[in-house]
Coordinates of C-alpha atoms and ligand atoms in Angstrom, one line a residue:
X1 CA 94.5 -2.4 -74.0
X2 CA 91.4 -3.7 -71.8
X3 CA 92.8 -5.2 -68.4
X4 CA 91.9 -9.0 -69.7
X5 CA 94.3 -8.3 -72.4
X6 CA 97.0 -7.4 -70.3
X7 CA 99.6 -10.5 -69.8
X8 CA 101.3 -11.1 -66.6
X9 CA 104.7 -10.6 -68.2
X10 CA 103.3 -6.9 -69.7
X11 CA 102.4 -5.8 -66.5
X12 CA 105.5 -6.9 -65.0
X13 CA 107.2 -5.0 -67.8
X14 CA 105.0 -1.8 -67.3
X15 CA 105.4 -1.8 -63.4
X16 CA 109.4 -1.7 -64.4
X17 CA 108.9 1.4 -66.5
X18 CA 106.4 2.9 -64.1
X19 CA 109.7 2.0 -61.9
X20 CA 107.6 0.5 -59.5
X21 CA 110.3 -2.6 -59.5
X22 CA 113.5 -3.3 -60.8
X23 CA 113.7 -5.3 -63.6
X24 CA 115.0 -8.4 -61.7
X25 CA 112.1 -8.7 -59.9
X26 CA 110.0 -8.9 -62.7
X27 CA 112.2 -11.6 -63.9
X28 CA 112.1 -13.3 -61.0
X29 CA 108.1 -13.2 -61.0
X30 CA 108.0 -14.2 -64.8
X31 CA 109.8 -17.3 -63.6
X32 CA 107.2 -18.0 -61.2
X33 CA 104.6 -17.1 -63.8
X34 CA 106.9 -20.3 -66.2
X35 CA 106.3 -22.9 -62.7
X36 CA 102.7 -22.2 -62.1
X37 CA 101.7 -22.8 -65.6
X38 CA 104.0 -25.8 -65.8
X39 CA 102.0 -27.0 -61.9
X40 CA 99.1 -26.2 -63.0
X41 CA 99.0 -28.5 -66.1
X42 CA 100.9 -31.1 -64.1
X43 CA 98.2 -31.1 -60.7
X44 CA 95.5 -31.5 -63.4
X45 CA 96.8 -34.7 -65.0
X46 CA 98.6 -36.0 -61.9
X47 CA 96.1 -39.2 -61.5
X48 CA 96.7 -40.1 -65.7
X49 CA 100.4 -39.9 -65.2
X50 CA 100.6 -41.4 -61.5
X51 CA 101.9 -38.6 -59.2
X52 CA 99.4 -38.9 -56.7
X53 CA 100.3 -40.9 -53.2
X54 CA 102.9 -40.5 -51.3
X55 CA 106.9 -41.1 -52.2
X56 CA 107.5 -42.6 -48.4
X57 CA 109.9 -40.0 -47.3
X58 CA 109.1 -36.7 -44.8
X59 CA 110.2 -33.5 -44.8
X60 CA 112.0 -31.6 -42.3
X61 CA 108.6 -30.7 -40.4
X62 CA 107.8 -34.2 -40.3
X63 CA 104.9 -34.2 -43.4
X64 CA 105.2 -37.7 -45.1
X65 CA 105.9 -36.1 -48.5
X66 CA 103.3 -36.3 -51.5
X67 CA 105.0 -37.6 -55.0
X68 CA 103.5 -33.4 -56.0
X69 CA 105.2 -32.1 -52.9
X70 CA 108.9 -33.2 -54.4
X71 CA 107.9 -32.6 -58.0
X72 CA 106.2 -29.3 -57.4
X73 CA 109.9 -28.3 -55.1
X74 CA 111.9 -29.5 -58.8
X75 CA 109.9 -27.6 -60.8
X76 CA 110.1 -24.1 -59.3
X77 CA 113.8 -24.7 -57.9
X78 CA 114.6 -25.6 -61.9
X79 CA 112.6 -22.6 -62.8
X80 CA 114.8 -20.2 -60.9
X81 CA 118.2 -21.7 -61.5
X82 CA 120.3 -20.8 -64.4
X83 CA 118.9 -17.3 -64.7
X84 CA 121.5 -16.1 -62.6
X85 CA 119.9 -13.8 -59.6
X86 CA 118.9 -16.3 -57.9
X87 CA 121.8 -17.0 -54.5
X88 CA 119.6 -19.7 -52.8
X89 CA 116.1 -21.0 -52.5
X90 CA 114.6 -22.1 -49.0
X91 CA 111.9 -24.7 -49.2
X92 CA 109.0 -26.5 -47.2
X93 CA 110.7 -30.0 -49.1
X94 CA 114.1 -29.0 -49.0
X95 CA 115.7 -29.6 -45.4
X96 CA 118.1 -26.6 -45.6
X97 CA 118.9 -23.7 -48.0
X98 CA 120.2 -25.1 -51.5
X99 CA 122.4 -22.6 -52.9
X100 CA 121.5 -21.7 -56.4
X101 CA 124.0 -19.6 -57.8
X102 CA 127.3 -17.5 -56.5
X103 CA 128.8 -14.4 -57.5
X104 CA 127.8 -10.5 -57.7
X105 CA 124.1 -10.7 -59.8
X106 CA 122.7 -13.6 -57.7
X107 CA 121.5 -10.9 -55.0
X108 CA 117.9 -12.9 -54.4
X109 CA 116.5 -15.2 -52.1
X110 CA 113.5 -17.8 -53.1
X111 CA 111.3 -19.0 -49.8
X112 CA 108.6 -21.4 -51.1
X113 CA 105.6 -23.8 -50.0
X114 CA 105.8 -25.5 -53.6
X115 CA 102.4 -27.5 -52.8
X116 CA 100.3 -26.2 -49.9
X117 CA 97.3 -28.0 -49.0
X118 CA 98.8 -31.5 -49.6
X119 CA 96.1 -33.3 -47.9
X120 CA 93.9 -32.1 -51.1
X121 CA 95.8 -33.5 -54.2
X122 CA 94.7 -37.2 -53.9
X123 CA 91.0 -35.8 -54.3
X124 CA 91.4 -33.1 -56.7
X125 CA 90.6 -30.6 -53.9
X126 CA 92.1 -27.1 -54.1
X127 CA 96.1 -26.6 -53.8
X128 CA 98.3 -23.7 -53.9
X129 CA 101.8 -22.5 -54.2
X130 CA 103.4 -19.8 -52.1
X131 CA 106.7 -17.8 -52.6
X132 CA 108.5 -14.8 -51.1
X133 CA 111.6 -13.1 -52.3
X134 CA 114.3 -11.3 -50.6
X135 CA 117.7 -9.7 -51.1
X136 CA 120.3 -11.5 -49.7
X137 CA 121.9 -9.5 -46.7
X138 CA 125.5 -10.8 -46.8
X139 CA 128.1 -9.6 -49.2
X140 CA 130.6 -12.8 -49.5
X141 CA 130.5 -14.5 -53.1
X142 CA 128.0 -17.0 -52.1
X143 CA 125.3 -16.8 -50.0
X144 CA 124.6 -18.6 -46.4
X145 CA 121.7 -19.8 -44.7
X146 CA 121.6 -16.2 -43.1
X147 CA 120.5 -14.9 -45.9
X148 CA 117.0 -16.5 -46.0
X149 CA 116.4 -15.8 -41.8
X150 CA 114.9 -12.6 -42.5
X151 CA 111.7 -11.1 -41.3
X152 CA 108.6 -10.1 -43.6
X153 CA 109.0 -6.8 -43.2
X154 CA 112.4 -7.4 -45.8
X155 CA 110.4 -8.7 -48.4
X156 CA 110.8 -7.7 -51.8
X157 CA 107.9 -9.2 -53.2
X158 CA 105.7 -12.3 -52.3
X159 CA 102.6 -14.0 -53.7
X160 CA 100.3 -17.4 -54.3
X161 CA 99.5 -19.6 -57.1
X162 CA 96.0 -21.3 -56.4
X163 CA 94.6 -24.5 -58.4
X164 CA 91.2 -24.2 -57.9
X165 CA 88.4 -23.9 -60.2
X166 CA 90.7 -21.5 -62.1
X167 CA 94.7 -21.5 -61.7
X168 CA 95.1 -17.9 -60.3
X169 CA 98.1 -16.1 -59.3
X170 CA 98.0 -13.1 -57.1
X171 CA 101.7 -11.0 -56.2
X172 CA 102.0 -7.6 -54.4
X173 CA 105.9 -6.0 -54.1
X174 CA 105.1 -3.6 -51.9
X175 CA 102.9 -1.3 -53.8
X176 CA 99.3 -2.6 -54.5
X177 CA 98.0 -6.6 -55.0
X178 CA 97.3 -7.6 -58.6
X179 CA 95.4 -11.1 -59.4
X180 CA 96.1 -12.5 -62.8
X181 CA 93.8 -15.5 -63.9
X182 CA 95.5 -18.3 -66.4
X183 CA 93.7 -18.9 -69.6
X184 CA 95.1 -22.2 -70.7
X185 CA 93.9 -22.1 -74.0
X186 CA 96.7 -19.2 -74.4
X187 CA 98.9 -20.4 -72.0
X188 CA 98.7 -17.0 -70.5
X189 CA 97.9 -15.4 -67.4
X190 CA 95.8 -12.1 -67.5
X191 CA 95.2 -9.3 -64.9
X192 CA 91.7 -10.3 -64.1
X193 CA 92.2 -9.0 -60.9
X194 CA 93.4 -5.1 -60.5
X195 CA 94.7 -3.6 -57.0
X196 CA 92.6 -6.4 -54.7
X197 CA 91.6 -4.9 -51.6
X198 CA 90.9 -7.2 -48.5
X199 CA 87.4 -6.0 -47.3
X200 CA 87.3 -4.7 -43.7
X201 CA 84.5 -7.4 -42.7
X202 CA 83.5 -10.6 -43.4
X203 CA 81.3 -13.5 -43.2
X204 CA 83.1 -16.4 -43.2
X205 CA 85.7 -18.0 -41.2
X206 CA 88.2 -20.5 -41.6
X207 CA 90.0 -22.8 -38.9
X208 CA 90.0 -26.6 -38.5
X209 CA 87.6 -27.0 -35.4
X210 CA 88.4 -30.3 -34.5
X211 CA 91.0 -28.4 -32.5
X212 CA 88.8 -26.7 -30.5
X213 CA 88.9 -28.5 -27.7
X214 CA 92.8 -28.0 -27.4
X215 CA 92.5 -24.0 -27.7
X216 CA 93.0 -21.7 -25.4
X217 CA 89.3 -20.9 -23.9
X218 CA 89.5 -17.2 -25.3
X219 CA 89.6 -18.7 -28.6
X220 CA 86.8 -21.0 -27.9
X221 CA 84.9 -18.3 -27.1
X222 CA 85.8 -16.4 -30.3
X223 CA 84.2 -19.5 -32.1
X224 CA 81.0 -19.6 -30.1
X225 CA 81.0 -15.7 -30.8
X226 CA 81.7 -16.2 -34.8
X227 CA 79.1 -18.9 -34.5
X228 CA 76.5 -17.6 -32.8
X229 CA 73.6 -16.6 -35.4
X230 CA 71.0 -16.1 -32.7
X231 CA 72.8 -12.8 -31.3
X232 CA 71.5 -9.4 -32.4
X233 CA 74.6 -7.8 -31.7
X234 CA 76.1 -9.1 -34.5
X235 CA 76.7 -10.9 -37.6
X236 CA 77.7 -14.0 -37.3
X237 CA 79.9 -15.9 -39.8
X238 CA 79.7 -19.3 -41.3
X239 CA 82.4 -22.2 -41.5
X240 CA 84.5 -22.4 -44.6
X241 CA 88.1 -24.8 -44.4
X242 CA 88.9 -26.2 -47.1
X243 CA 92.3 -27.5 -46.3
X244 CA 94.8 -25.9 -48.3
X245 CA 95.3 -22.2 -46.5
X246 CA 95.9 -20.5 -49.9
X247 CA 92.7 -21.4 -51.0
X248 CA 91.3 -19.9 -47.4
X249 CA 93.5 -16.8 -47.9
X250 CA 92.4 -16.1 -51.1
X251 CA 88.6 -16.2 -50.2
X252 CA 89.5 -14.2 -47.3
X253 CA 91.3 -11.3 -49.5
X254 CA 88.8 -11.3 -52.3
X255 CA 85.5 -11.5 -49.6
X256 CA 87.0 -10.6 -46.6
X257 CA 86.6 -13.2 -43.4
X258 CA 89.3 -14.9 -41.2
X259 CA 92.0 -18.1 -41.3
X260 CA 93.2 -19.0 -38.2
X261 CA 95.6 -22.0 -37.1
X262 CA 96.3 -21.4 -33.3
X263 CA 98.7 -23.3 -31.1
X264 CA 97.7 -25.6 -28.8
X265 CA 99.4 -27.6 -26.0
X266 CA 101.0 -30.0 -28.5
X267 CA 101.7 -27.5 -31.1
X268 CA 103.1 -24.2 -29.0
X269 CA 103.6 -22.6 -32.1
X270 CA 101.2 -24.0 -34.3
X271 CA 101.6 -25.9 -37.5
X272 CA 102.6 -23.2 -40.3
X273 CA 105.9 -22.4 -41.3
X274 CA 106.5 -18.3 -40.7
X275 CA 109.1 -18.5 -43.5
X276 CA 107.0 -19.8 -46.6
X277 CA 103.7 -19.5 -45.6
X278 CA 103.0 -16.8 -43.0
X279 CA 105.4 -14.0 -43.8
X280 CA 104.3 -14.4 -47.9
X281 CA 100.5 -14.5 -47.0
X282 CA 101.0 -11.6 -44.5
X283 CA 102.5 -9.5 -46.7
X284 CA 100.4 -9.8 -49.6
X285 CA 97.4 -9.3 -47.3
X286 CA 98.7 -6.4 -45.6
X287 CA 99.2 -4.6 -48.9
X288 CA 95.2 -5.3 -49.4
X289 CA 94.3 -3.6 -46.5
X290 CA 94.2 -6.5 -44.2
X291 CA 96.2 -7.9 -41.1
X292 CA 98.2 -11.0 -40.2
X293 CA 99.0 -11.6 -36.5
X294 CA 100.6 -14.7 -34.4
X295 CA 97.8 -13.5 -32.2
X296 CA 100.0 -11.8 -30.2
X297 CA 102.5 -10.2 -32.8
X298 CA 102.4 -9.0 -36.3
X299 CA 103.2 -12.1 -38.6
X300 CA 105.7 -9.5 -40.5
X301 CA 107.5 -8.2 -37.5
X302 CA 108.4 -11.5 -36.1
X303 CA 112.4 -12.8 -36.1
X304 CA 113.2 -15.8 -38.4
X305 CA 115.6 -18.0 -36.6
X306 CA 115.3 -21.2 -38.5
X307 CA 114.0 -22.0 -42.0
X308 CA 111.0 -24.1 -40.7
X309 CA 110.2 -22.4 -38.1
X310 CA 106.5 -22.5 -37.4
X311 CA 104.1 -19.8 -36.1
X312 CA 100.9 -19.4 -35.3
X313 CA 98.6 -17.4 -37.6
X314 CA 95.0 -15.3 -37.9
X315 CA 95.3 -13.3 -40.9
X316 CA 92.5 -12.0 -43.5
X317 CA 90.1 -8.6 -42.6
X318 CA 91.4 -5.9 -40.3
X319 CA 88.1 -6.2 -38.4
X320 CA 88.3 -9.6 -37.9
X321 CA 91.9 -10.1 -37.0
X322 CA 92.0 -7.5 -34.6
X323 CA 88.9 -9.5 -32.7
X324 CA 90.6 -12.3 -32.9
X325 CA 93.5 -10.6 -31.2
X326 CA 90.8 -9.5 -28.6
X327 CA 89.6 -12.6 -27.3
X328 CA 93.0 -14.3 -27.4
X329 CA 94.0 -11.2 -24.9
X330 CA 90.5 -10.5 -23.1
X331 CA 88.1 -13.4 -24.3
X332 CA 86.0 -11.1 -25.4
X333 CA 85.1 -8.7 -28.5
X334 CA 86.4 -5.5 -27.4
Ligands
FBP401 O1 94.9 -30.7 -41.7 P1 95.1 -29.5 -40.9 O2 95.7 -29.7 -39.5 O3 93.8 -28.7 -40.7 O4 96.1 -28.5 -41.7 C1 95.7 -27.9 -42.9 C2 96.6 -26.8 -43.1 O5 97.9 -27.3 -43.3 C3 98.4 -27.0 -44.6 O6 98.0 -28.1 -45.4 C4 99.9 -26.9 -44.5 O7 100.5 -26.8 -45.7 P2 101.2 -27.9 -46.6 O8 100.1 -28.7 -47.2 O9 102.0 -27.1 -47.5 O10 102.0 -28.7 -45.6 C5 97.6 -25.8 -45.0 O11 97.5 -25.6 -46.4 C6 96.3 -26.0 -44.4 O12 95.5 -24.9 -44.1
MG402 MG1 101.6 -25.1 -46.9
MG403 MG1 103.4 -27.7 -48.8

């Protein structure tokens, strides 16, 4: 059976028996399989059926709330209650944890971005979905907000969805990162994208620069450095931000290059949420060979004290996030 034969349910199903996960988790990620095909059909008709704009409400990080941000939250909380492993799901739309399910099987933790890249839907730019799953930690029959205040490093699996030109979903639990591409014609998605690996360089970088006056002048520098083609010492790398950081991500881990979203005077710790979108992200580009770093911290090492709890974040090529760890420290390359 070629690769572009092999569903995302058979592969979950073969890592099992290769007893590269337990049988949960492949559960858990054919339910997430079931809510990106359900988004992705959903963001592509949301103008004929009215779910663009906004629904008037924010969320607990103060984002005025897309009609696709709540809908998007519905569908995967519906799509991993009732199957009974799921103890509680912690989300970028949800204010705190919403316990799922009690008792002994319910041993799992969801931690979602349902929509990323908001600012894109009303015009049909790129969107994503982000997920990480844990084991809850405490033992009583339900679980507790505790239970989602974990650091990356406890992961158990994590991945994306991205609507793009293609809807593409890309998972790693530990052992290698797969990418599985979504024929809709078949309603299927199919490994198009075998044991990714996050090239060490790259030309490309993505960060919104209208910030740059409020960084810290060691990452200005980094951005005259990046930007500076004349230089013979090195390459330099052009601009690409296209607003939704799983789109960015993903053309980091399949080309290599950089994301960055610093902190600034205003924002001390940036404007990502560590939780559901750095810890995910981090760990699915670690497991490609890349890094992920607050700039002074590994994104996977850092402690989780709140559900939204924001961070900031350089992730993508080895190469590049250790420069950008560099100037931050030195304002310089090495
Ligand atoms: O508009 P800004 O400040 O550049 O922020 C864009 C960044 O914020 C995000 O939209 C945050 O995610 P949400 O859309 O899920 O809130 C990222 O996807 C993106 O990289
Ligand atoms: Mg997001
Ligand atoms: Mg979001």
């Amino acid at each position: 059976m070629n690769n572009l034969t092999t569903t995302f349910n058979a592969h979950l199903w073969r890592q099992h028996r290769l007893s590269k996960q337990p049988i949960e988790i492949s559960i858990l990620l054919t339910q997430m399989g079931f809510a990106a095909k359900v988004l992705s059909r959903e963001i592509s008709r949301a103008a004929l059926v009215g779910r663009l704009g906004l629904v008037g409400e924010k969320n607990a990080t103060g984002d005025a709330q897309k009609k696709l941000d709540v809908f998007s939250n519905q569908v995967v909380v519906e799509a991993f209650s009732d199957i009974g492993l799921v103890a509680a799901i912690a989300s970028e739309e949800l204010d705190q944890v919403q316990l799922i399910e009690c008792g002994q099987d319910a041993q799992y933790i969801l931690c979602t971005d349902p929509l990323d890249g908001s600012s894109n839907i009303d015009t049909g730019s790129a969107v994503g979905t982000i997920f990480g799953i844990y084991r809850r930690s405490s033992t009583g029959y339900c679980s507790t907000e505790a239970d989602a205040l974990q650091p990356g490093t406890e992961l158990v699996a994590a991945g994306y969805v991205l609507y793009g030109t293609s809807t593409m979903l890309v998972y790693t639990t530990g052992d290698q990162v797969d990418g599985f591409t979504l024929d809709p014609t078949l309603g299927e998605f199919l490994l198009s994208h075998e044991n990714i690996r996050c090239p060490d360089q790259g030309k490309t970088y993505s960060a919104n620069l209208s910030y740059y006056q409020e960084w810290h002048p060691h990452l200005q520098k980094l951005v005259d450095y990046l930007g500076d083609h004349k230089s013979t010492s090195h390459a330099a790398h052009t601009l690409r931000y296209s607003g939704a950081l799983v789109a960015d991500v993903h053309r980091c881990l399949l080309e290599g290059g950089l994301y960055f979203y610093p902190s600034t005077e205003e924002q001390p710790l940036g404007k990502l949420r560590l939780l559901y979108e750095c810890a995910p992200l981090a760990f699915v580009v670690e497991q490609a060979g890349g890094l992920a770093t607050s700039g002074t911290e590994r994104i996977m090492d850092i402690e989780v004290t709140s559900i939204h709890q924001r961070s900031p974040l350089a992730i993508g090529s080895a190469a590049a996030v250790k420069l950008y760890e560099n100037f931050l420290e030195q304002g310089m390359p090495t």
